[in-house]
């Protein structure tokens, strides 16, 4: 499921057999995900005792969430460790298929509330968040107040890691970082945004601190997410 969630629906194929035992191929469309879930399920390999499913857009968001938790735990010892606590599963839904995961509720077999946290750079996700918040089963969702998750990085953290200056108050931080890094290192062409996100994941892992996070998030937005997740896990 984790691999499939990173693909667009059009990239999925489901092969089965008909009543005559002949192979049948279903192309990627809105129904193919239902067929896959019915045949394989989405809980395979998940440990028992899961209390919360944390849903984000992609793998780099998982690294960011781990970083946020690590930093905040220096001061807030009571928040749950989302990286090591077996009661939490983090699922990257994949931007292109995110809407389908929410509408069709592919994670419903886990029978536990879902937390959805998405970047604000895609306006259409607002309707998806509203859908999650209307479930009435303890699930909740939120969009970041900043443009995207990389906007919570501190400029000093990026500078310490790569020696480039990026204004993290501006939109499209990965693109700005890609240009700055490519220019500094005399690369042929400009680093693509997806590659830049991977590079910036190292900044989340190695160079963010509590002080730097609090400077980027003085109102405690991220702490409020962690507190709500902790409350769900402990209820």
XYZ file of C-alpha atoms in Angstrom:
235
model
C 0.000 0.000 0.000
C 2.819 2.412 0.786
C 4.304 2.022 -2.684
C 0.924 2.187 -4.405
C 0.047 5.367 -2.537
C 2.953 7.161 -4.195
C 1.612 6.468 -7.695
C -1.102 8.283 -9.607
C -4.264 6.222 -10.064
C -3.535 6.053 -13.785
C -0.291 4.228 -12.971
C -1.986 1.310 -11.189
C -2.881 -2.046 -12.793
C -4.869 -4.883 -11.273
C -4.622 -8.357 -12.758
C -7.045 -11.078 -11.759
C -8.836 -14.048 -13.356
C -12.382 -14.351 -14.612
C -14.701 -17.315 -14.114
C -12.953 -19.140 -16.964
C -9.601 -18.698 -15.180
C -8.370 -16.349 -17.919
C -6.309 -13.294 -16.912
C -8.135 -9.970 -16.844
C -6.330 -6.630 -16.677
C -7.946 -3.562 -15.121
C -6.396 -0.224 -16.076
C -5.870 2.545 -13.554
C -9.143 4.387 -12.950
C -11.356 5.354 -10.028
C -12.479 1.748 -9.506
C -9.110 0.025 -9.647
C -8.132 1.085 -6.108
C -11.305 -0.523 -4.732
C -10.447 -3.783 -6.494
C -6.908 -3.731 -5.130
C -8.048 -3.014 -1.574
C -10.712 -5.741 -1.734
C -8.138 -8.282 -2.921
C -5.108 -7.334 -0.826
C -6.334 -5.113 1.974
C -4.334 -2.171 3.298
C -3.597 -3.533 6.771
C -1.144 -6.203 5.689
C 2.093 -5.852 7.665
C 0.724 -3.335 10.174
C 1.277 -4.181 13.817
C -1.674 -4.786 16.153
C -2.667 -2.099 18.623
C -2.623 0.815 16.190
C -4.558 3.718 17.713
C -3.965 6.517 15.171
C -3.144 6.672 11.472
C -1.231 9.846 10.590
C -1.689 10.658 6.898
C 0.648 13.028 5.080
C 1.322 13.784 1.435
C 4.684 12.130 0.857
C 7.808 10.498 2.327
C 9.592 13.812 2.939
C 6.655 14.929 5.087
C 7.217 11.879 7.286
C 10.812 12.975 7.883
C 9.598 16.488 8.713
C 7.051 15.173 11.216
C 9.715 13.033 12.901
C 11.921 16.124 13.134
C 9.160 18.242 14.665
C 8.451 15.593 17.268
C 12.121 15.149 18.152
C 12.608 18.883 18.633
C 9.457 19.423 20.682
C 10.138 16.504 22.995
C 13.142 18.372 24.378
C 10.651 20.651 26.137
C 7.347 18.788 25.996
C 8.136 15.344 27.388
C 4.520 14.216 27.397
C 3.904 14.302 23.648
C 3.915 10.923 21.954
C 6.971 9.842 19.963
C 5.428 9.451 16.523
C 8.563 7.810 15.164
C 8.885 4.925 17.619
C 5.455 4.513 19.215
C 3.806 1.382 17.783
C 0.369 2.865 18.335
C 0.916 5.301 15.457
C 1.258 4.470 11.781
C 2.300 7.185 9.325
C 1.027 6.732 5.776
C 2.136 8.829 2.778
C -0.971 9.140 0.645
C 0.704 10.529 -2.459
C -0.503 13.828 -3.872
C -2.129 12.407 -7.004
C -4.110 9.713 -5.158
C -4.779 11.544 -1.891
C -8.379 12.408 -2.759
C -9.178 8.773 -3.547
C -7.737 7.529 -0.249
C -9.980 9.909 1.661
C -13.146 9.546 -0.407
C -13.040 5.742 -0.511
C -11.654 5.368 3.015
C -9.130 2.675 2.188
C -7.826 2.756 5.769
C -11.190 2.113 7.400
C -10.321 -1.529 8.158
C -7.890 -0.304 10.793
C -10.922 0.905 12.774
C -9.085 3.826 14.333
C -9.152 7.606 13.799
C -7.059 9.224 11.092
C -5.113 12.486 11.311
C -4.509 14.227 7.993
C -1.937 17.037 7.698
C -1.402 18.580 4.254
C 0.497 21.530 2.851
C -1.498 24.655 1.975
C -0.017 24.919 -1.510
C -2.864 22.882 -3.061
C -6.178 24.670 -2.550
C -8.311 21.688 -3.569
C -7.134 19.777 -0.489
C -9.390 22.000 1.622
C -12.401 19.973 0.506
C -10.574 16.770 1.400
C -9.769 18.095 4.880
C -13.431 19.075 5.327
C -14.409 15.521 4.403
C -12.114 14.082 7.078
C -13.380 16.500 9.727
C -16.991 15.571 9.005
C -16.596 11.862 9.769
C -17.499 12.058 13.443
C -15.203 9.163 14.436
C -12.423 11.183 16.055
C -10.582 11.747 12.781
C -9.400 15.262 12.049
C -7.419 17.088 9.428
C -5.642 20.396 9.009
C -3.745 22.317 6.382
C -0.499 24.040 7.312
C -0.701 27.754 8.003
C 2.516 28.201 6.075
C 2.676 27.479 2.352
C 4.308 24.047 2.694
C 6.200 21.956 5.206
C 9.611 23.289 4.125
C 8.558 26.777 5.230
C 9.003 25.596 8.820
C 12.730 25.097 8.245
C 14.995 27.717 9.780
C 17.275 29.581 7.380
C 20.255 28.912 9.663
C 19.580 25.181 9.511
C 19.758 25.222 5.710
C 22.866 27.382 5.769
C 24.608 25.103 8.274
C 23.842 22.049 6.197
C 24.501 23.276 2.649
C 26.072 26.721 2.866
C 23.315 28.487 0.906
C 20.894 31.228 1.906
C 17.171 30.613 1.399
C 14.345 32.827 2.647
C 11.963 30.309 4.206
C 9.250 32.951 4.520
C 8.859 32.874 0.743
C 6.640 30.396 -1.068
C 8.210 27.441 -2.900
C 11.200 26.959 -0.651
C 12.346 23.763 -2.441
C 12.537 25.595 -5.769
C 14.481 28.475 -4.197
C 16.840 26.047 -2.500
C 17.343 24.138 -5.741
C 18.377 27.291 -7.560
C 20.722 28.419 -4.784
C 22.331 25.000 -4.378
C 22.748 24.516 -8.136
C 24.373 27.942 -8.504
C 26.726 27.406 -5.563
C 27.881 24.014 -6.825
C 27.975 24.933 -10.545
C 25.535 22.198 -11.501
C 24.346 21.782 -15.066
C 20.762 22.958 -14.951
C 18.708 23.633 -11.839
C 17.853 21.008 -9.277
C 14.223 19.901 -9.570
C 11.806 20.559 -6.727
C 11.353 16.889 -5.812
C 15.116 16.428 -5.567
C 15.371 19.604 -3.515
C 12.794 18.211 -1.084
C 14.992 15.163 -0.581
C 18.012 17.375 0.114
C 16.007 19.460 2.558
C 14.949 16.302 4.381
C 18.540 16.106 5.601
C 18.106 19.567 7.120
C 15.024 18.374 8.985
C 16.909 15.347 10.275
C 20.257 16.867 11.190
C 20.012 20.633 11.648
C 16.660 21.565 13.150
C 16.565 22.257 16.881
C 13.876 23.238 19.358
C 14.982 26.882 19.296
C 14.931 26.981 15.517
C 11.522 25.327 15.327
C 10.040 27.700 17.892
C 11.474 30.631 15.940
C 9.735 29.404 12.798
C 6.528 28.470 14.650
C 6.147 30.973 17.510
C 2.397 30.378 17.802
C 2.830 26.663 18.518
C 0.912 25.406 15.506
C 2.959 22.206 15.246
C 2.823 21.629 19.000
C -0.980 21.771 18.753
C -0.868 18.962 16.171
C 1.310 16.829 18.431
C -0.906 17.464 21.451
C -3.999 16.386 19.529
C -2.270 13.268 18.224
C -1.107 12.442 21.749
C -4.659 12.819 23.071
C -5.964 10.407 20.441
C -3.292 7.835 21.199
C -3.943 7.981 24.950
C -7.718 8.068 24.932
